[in-house]
Every structure is written in structure tokens, then in C-alpha cells.
GROMACS .gro file of N, CA, C and O in nm:
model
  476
    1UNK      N    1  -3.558  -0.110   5.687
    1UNK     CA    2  -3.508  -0.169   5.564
    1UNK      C    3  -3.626  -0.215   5.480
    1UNK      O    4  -3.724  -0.267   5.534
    2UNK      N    5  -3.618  -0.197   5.347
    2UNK     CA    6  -3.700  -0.188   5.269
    2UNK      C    7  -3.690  -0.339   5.190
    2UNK      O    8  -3.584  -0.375   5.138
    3UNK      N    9  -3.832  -0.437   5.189
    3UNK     CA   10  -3.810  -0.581   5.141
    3UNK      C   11  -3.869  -0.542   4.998
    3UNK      O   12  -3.966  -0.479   4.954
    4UNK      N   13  -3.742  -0.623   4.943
    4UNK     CA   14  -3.818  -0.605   4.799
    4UNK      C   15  -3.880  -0.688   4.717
    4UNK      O   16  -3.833  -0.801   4.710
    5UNK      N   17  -3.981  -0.661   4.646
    5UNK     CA   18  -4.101  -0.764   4.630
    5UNK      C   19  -4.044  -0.830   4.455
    5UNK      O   20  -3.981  -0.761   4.375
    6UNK      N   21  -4.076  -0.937   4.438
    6UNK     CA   22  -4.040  -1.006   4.326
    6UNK      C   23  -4.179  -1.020   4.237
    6UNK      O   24  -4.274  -1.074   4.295
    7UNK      N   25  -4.192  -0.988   4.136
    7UNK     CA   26  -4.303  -1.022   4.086
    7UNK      C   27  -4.261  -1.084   3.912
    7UNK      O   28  -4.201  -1.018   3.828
    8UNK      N   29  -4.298  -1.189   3.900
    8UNK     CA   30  -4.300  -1.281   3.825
    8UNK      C   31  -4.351  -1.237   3.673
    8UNK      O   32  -4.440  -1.152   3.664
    9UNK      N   33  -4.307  -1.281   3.583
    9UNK     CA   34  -4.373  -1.240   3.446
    9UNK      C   35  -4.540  -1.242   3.397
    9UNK      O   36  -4.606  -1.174   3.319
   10UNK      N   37  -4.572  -1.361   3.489
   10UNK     CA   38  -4.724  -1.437   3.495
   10UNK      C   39  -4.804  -1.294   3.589
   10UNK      O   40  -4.901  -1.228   3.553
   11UNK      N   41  -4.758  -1.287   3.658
   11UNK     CA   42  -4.822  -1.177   3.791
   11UNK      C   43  -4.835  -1.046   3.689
   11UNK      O   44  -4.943  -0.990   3.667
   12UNK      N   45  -4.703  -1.004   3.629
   12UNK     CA   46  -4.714  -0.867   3.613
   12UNK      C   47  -4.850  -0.860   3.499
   12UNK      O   48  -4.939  -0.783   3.534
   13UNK      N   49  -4.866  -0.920   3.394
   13UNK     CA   50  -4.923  -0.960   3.311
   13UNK      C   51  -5.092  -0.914   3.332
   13UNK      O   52  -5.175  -0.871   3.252
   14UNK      N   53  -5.100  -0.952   3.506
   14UNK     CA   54  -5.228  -0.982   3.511
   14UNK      C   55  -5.312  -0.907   3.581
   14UNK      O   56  -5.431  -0.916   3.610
   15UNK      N   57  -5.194  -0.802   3.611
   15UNK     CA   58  -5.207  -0.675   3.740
   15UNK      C   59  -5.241  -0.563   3.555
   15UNK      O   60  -5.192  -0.577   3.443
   16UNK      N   61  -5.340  -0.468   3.608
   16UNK     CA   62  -5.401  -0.374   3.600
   16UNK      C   63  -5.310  -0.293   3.531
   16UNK      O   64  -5.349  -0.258   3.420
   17UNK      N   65  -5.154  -0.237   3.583
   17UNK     CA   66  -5.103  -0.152   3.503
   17UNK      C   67  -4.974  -0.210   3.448
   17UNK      O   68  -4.889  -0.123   3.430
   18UNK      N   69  -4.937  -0.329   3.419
   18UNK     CA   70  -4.886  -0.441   3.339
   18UNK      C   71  -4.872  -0.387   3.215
   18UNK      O   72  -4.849  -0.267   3.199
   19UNK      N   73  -4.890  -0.505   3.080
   19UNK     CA   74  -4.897  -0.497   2.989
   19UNK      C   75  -5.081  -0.480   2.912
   19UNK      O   76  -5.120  -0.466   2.796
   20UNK      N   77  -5.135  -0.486   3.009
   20UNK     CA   78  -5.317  -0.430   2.969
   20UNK      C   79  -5.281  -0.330   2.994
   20UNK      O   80  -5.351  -0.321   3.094
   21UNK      N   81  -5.216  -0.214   2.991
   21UNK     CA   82  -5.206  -0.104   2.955
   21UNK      C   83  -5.205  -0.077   2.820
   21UNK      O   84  -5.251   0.030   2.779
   22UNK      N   85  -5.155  -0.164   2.743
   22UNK     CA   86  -5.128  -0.150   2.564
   22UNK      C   87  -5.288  -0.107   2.515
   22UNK      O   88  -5.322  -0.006   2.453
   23UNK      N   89  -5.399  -0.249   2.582
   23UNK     CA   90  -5.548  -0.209   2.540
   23UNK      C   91  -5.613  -0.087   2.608
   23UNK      O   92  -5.598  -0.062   2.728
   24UNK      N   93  -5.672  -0.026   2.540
   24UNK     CA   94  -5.729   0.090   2.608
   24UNK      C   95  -5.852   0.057   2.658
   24UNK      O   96  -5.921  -0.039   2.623
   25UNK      N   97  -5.879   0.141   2.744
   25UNK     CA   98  -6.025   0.097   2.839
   25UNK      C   99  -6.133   0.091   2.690
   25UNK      O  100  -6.168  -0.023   2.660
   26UNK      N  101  -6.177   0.192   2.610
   26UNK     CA  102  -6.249   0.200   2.507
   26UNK      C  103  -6.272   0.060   2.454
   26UNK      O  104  -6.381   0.012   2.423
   27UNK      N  105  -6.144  -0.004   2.449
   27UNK     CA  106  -6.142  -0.150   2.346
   27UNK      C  107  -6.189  -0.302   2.465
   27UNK      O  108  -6.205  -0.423   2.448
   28UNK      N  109  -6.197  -0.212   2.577
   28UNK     CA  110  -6.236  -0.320   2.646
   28UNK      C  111  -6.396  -0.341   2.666
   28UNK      O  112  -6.446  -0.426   2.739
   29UNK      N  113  -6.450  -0.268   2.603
   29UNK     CA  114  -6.586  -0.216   2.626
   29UNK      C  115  -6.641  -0.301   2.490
   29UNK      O  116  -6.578  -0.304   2.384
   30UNK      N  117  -6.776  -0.372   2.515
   30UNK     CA  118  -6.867  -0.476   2.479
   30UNK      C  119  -6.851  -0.388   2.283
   30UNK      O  120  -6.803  -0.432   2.178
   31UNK      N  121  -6.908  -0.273   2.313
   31UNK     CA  122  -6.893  -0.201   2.194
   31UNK      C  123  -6.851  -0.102   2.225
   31UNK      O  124  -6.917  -0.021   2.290
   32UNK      N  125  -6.690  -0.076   2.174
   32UNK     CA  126  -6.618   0.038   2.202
   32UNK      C  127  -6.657   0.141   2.101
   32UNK      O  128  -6.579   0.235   2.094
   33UNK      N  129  -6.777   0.144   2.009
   33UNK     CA  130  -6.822   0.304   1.985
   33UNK      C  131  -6.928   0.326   2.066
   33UNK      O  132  -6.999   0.426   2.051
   34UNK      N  133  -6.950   0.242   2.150
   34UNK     CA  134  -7.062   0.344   2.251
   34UNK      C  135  -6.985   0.383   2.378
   34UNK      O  136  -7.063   0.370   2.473
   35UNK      N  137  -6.887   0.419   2.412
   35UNK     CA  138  -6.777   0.463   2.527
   35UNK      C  139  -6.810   0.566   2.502
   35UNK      O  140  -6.797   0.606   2.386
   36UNK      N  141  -6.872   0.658   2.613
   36UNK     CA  142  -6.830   0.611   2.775
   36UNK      C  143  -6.932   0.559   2.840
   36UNK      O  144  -6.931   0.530   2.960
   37UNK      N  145  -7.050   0.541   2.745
   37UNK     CA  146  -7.172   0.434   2.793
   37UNK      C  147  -7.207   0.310   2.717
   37UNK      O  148  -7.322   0.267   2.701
   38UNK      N  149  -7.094   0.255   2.670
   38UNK     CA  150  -7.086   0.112   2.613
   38UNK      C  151  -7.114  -0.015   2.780
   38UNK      O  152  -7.097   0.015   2.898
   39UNK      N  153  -7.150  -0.125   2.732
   39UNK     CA  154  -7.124  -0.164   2.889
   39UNK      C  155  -7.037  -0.247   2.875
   39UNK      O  156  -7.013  -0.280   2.759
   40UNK      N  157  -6.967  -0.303   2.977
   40UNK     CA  158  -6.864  -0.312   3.023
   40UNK      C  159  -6.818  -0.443   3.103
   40UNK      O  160  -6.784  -0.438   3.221
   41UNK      N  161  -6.820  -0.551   3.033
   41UNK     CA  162  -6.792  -0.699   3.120
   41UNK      C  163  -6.710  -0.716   3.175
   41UNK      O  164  -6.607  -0.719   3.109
   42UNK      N  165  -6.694  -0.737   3.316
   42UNK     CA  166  -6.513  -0.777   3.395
   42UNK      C  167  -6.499  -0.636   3.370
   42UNK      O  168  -6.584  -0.548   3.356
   43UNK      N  169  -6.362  -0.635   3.365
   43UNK     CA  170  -6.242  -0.515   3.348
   43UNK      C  171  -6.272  -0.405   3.434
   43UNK      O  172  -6.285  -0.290   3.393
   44UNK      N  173  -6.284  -0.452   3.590
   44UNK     CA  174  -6.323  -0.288   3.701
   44UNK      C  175  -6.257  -0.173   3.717
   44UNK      O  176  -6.270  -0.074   3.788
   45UNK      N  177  -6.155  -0.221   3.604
   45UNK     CA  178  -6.007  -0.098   3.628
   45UNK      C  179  -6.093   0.028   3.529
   45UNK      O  180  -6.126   0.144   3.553
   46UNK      N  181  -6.111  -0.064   3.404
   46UNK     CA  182  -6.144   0.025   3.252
   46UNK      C  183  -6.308   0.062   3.338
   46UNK      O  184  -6.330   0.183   3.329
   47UNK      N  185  -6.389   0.009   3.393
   47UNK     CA  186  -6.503   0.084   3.466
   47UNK      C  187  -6.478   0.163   3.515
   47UNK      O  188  -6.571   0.242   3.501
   48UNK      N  189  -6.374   0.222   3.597
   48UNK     CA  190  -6.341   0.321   3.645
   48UNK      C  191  -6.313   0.429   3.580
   48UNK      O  192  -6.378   0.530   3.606
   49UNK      N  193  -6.198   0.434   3.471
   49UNK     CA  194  -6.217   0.499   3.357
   49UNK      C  195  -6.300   0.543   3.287
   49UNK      O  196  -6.282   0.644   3.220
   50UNK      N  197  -6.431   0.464   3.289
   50UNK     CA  198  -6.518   0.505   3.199
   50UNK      C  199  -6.631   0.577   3.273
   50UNK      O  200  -6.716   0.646   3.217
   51UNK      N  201  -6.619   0.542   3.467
   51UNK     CA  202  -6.666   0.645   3.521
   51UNK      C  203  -6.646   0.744   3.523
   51UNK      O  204  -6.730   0.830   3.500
   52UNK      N  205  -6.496   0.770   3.561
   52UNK     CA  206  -6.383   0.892   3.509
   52UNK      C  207  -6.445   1.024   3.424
   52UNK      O  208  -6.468   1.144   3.441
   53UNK      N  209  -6.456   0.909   3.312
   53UNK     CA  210  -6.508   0.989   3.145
   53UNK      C  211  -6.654   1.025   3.159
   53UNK      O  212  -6.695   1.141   3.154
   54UNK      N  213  -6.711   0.945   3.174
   54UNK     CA  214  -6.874   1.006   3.157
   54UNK      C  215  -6.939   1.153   3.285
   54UNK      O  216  -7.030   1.235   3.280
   55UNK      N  217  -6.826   1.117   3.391
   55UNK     CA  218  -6.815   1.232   3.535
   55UNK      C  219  -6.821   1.343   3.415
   55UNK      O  220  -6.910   1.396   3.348
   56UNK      N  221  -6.633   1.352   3.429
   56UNK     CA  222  -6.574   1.462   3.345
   56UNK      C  223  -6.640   1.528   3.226
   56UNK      O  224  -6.634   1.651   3.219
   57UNK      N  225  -6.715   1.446   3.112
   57UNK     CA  226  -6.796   1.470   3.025
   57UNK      C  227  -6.920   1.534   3.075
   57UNK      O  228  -6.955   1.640   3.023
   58UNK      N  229  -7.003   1.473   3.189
   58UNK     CA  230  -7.095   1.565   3.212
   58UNK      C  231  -7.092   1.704   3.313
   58UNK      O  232  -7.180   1.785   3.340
   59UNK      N  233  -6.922   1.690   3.364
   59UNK     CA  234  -6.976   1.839   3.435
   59UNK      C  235  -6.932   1.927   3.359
   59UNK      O  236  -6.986   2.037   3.376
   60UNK      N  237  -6.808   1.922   3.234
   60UNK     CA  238  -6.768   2.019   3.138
   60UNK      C  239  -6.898   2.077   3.069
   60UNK      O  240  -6.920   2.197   3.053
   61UNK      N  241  -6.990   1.961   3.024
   61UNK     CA  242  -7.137   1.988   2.940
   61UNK      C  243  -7.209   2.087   3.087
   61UNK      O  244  -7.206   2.210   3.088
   62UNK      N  245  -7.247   2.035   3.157
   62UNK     CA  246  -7.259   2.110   3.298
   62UNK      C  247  -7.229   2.297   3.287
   62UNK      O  248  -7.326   2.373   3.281
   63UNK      N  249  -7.163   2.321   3.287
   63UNK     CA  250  -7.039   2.418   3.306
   63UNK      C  251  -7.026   2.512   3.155
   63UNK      O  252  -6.995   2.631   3.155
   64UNK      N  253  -7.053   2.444   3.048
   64UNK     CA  254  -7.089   2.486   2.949
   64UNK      C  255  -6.901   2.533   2.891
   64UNK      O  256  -6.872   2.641   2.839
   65UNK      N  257  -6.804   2.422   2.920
   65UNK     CA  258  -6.649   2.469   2.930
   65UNK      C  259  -6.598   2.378   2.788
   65UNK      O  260  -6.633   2.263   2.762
   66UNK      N  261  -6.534   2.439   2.732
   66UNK     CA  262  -6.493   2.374   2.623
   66UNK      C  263  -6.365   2.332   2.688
   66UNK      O  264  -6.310   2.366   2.793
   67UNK      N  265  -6.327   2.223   2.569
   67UNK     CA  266  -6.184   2.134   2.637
   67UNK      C  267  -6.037   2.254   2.657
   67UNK      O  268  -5.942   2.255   2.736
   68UNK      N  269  -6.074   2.333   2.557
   68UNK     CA  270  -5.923   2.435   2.588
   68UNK      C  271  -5.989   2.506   2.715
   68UNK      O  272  -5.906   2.501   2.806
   69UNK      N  273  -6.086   2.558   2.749
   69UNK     CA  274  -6.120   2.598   2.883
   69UNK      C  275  -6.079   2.523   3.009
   69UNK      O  276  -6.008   2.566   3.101
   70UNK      N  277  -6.142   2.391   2.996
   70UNK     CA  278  -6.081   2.295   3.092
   70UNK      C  279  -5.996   2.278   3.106
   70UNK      O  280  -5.970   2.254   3.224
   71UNK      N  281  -5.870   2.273   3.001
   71UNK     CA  282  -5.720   2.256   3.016
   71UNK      C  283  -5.688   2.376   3.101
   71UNK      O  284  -5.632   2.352   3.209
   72UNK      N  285  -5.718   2.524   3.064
   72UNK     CA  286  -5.680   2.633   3.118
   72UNK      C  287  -5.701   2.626   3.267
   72UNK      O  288  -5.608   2.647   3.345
   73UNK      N  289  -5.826   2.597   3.308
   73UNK     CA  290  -5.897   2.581   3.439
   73UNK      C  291  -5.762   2.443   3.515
   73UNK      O  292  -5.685   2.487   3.601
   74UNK      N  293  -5.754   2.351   3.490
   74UNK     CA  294  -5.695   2.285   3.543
   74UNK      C  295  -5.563   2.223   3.545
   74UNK      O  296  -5.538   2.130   3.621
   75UNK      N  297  -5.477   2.274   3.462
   75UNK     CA  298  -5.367   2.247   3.427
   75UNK      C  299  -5.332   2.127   3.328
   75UNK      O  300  -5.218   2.105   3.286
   76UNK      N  301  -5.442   2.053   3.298
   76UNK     CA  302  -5.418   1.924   3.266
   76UNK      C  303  -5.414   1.979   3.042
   76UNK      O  304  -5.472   2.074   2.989
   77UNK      N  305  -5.331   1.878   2.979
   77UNK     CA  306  -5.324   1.901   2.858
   77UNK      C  307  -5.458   1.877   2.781
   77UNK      O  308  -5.538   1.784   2.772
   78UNK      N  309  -5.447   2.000   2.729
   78UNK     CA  310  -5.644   1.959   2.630
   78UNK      C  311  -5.630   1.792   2.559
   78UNK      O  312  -5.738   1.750   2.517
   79UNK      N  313  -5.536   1.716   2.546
   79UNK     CA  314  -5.551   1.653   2.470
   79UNK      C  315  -5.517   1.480   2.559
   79UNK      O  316  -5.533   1.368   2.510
   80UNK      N  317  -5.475   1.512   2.678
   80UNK     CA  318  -5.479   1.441   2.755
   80UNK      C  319  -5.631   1.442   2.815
   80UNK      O  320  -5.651   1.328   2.859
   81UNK      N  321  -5.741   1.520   2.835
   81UNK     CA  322  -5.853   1.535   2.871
   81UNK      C  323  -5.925   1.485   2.719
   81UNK      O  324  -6.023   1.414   2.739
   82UNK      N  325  -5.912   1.495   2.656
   82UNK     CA  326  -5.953   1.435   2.505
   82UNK      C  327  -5.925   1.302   2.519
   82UNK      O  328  -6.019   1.224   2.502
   83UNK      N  329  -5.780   1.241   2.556
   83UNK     CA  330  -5.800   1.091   2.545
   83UNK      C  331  -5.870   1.052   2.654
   83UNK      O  332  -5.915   0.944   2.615
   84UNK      N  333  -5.920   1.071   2.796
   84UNK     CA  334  -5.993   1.056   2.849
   84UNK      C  335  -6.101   1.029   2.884
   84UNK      O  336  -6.148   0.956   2.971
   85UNK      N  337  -6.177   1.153   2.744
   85UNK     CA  338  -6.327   1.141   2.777
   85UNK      C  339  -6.380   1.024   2.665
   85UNK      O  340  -6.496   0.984   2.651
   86UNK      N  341  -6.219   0.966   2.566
   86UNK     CA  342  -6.268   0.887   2.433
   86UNK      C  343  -6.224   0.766   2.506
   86UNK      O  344  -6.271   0.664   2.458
   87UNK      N  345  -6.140   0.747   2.616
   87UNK     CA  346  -6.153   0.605   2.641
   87UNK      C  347  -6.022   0.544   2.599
   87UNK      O  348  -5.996   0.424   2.610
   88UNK      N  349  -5.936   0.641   2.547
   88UNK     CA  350  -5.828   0.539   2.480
   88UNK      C  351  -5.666   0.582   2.531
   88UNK      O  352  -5.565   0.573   2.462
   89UNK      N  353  -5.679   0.639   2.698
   89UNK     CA  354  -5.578   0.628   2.775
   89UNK      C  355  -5.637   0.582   2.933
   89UNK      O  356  -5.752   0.587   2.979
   90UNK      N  357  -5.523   0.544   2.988
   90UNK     CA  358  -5.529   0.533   3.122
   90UNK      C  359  -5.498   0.646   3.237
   90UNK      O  360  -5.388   0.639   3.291
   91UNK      N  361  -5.554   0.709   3.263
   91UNK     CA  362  -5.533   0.825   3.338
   91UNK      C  363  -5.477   0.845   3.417
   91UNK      O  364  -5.525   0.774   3.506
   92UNK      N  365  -5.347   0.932   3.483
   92UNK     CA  366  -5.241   0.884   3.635
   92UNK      C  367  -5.339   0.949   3.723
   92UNK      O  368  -5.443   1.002   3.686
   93UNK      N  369  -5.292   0.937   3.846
   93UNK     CA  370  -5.341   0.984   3.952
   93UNK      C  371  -5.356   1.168   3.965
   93UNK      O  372  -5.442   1.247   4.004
   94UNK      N  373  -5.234   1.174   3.913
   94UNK     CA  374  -5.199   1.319   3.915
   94UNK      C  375  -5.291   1.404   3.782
   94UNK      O  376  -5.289   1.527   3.777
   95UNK      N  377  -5.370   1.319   3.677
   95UNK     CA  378  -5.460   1.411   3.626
   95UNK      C  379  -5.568   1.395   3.663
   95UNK      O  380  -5.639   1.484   3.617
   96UNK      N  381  -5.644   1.301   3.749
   96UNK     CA  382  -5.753   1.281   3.827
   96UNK      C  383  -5.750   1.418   3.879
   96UNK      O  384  -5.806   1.516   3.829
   97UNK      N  385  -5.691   1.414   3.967
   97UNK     CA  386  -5.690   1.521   4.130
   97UNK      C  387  -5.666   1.688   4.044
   97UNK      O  388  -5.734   1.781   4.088
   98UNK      N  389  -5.570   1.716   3.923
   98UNK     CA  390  -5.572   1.777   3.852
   98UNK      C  391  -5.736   1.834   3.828
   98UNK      O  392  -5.782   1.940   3.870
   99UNK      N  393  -5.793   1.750   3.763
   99UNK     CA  394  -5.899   1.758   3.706
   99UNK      C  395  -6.004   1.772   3.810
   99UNK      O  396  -6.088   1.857   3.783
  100UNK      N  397  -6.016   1.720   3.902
  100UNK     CA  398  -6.087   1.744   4.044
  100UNK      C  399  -6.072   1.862   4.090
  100UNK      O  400  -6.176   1.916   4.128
  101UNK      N  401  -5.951   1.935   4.100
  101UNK     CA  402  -5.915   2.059   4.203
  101UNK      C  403  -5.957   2.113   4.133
  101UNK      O  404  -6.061   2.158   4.180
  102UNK      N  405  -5.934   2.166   3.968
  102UNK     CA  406  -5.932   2.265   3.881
  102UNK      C  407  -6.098   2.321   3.853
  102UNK      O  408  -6.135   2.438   3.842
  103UNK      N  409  -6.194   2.179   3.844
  103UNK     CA  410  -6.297   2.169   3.839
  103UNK      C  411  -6.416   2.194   3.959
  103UNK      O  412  -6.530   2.238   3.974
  104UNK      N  413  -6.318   2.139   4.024
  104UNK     CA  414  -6.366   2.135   4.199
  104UNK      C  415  -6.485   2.037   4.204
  104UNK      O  416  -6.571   2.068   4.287
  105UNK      N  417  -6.508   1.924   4.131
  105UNK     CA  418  -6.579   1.835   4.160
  105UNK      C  419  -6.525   1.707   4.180
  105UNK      O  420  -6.405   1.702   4.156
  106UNK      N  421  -6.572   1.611   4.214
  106UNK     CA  422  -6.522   1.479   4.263
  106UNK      C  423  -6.562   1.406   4.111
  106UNK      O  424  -6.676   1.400   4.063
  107UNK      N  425  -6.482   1.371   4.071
  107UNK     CA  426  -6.487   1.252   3.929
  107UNK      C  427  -6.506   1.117   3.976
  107UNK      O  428  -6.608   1.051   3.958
  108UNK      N  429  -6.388   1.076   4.046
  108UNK     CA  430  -6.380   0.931   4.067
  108UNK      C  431  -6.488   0.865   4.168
  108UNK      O  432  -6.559   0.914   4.256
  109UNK      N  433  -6.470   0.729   4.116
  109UNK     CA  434  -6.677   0.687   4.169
  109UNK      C  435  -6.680   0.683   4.291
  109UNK      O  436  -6.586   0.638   4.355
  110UNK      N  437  -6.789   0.730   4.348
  110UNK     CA  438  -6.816   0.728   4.470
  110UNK      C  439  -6.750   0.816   4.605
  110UNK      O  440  -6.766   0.814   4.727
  111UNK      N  441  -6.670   0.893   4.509
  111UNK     CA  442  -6.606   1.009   4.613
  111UNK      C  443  -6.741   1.151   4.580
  111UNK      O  444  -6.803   1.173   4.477
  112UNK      N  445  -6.745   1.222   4.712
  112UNK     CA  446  -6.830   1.310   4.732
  112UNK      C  447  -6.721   1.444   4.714
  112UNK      O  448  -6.749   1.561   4.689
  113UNK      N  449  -6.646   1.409   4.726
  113UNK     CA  450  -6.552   1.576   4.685
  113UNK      C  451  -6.427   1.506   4.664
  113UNK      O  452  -6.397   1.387   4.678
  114UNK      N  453  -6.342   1.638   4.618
  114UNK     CA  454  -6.184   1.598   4.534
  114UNK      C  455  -6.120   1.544   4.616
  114UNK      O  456  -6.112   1.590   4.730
  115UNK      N  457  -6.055   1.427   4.575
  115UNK     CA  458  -5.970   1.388   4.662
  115UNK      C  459  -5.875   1.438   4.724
  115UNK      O  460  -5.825   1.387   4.824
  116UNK      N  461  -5.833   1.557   4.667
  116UNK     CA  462  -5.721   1.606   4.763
  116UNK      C  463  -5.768   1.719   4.872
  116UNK      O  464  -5.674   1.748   4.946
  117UNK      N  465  -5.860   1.773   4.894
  117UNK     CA  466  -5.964   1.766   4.989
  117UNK      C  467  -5.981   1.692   5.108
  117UNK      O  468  -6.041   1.740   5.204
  118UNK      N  469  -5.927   1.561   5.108
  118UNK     CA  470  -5.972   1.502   5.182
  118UNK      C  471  -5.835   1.492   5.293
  118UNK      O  472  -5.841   1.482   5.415
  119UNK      N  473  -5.701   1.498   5.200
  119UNK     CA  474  -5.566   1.507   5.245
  119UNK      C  475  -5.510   1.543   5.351
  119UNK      O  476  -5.387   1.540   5.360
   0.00000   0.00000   0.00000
């Protein structure tokens, strides 16, 4: 049997995919026109993101793949990979690993290969 958890208006607020979802990682950044190498006070969620972005940005440059290439290569929407590399969405899980398999490199920090690889 499954307990079900109560979480409070104060709690949700303060959790990561809450209502700080409205701000985009970009706007959380010291100076959000230097994203995806603006730096970055607090906010380890939007660091991640912006590891995310600067990965993804340098292995496409890497690879020499334009964004409709990358979409093709990985299933993910050219324009969902566009808000990505600008900082001004939150990325699900399912375009990470997307973007990992398609690419076949590890994006997210500190992983050595795609996560679903590891599965």
C-alpha cells in the first residue's frame, strides 16, 4: 500500500520543480546575457542546466551538427534543443537521455557516458 505524501504550499514553493519553474535557469544567472557561461549564485538545479547547455553546445560545435541535424539525430524538437542551449527552459529527463543516446555522449555533469547506458 502506497502512503501518500502531503506537501504543503510553503514546501512546494521551495522544491526545484514547484513554482521556480515560471523563472528560467537563464534569469537565474548573475548576468543572464552571458548564459551558458554567466556565473551562477545558489540555484544548483539552474547549474545543472547550464551544464546541460554549455555540454550540448560544445559537442554539436564539436560535431560540426546544426540544430535541425541534432533534432534529426536524436529525436528531440529543434526548438526544444534551442530553448536549452539559451537557458530559458527546464529540460525533462526524457530529453536529456534523448539527447545523450542520439548524440552518444554524456551531457549531464559528471556522468562519463549516457545515462541510459548505464540501465
Amino acid at each position: 500500500m502506497l502512503d501518500i505524501v502531503h506537501i504543503n504550499l510553503e514546501e512546494r514553493i521551495s522544491m526545484p520543480g514547484g513554482t521556480q519553474r515560471s523563472t528560467t535557469p537563464r534569469d537565474l544567472a548573475a548576468d543572464p546575457d552571458a548564459w551558458p557561461h554567466a556565473i551562477m549564485i545558489g540555484h544548483p538545479q539552474a547549474r545543472v542546466v547550464q551544464a546541460l547547455a554549455c555540454r550540448l553546445g560544445e559537442r554539436l560545435e564539436e560535431r560540426g551538427l546544426s540544430l535541425r541535424q541534432a533534432a534529426t539525430l536524436t529525436g528531440v524538437n529543434r526548438q526544444a534543443i534551442v530553448n536549452l542551449l539559451s537557458g530559458i527552459s527546464w529540460p525533462d529527463v526524457v530529453t536529456v537521455s534523448l539527447l545523450e543516446d542520439g548524440l552518444g555522449v554524456a551531457l549531464w555533469p559528471g556522468a562519463m557516458s549516457p545515462a541510459s547506458a548505464e540501465c
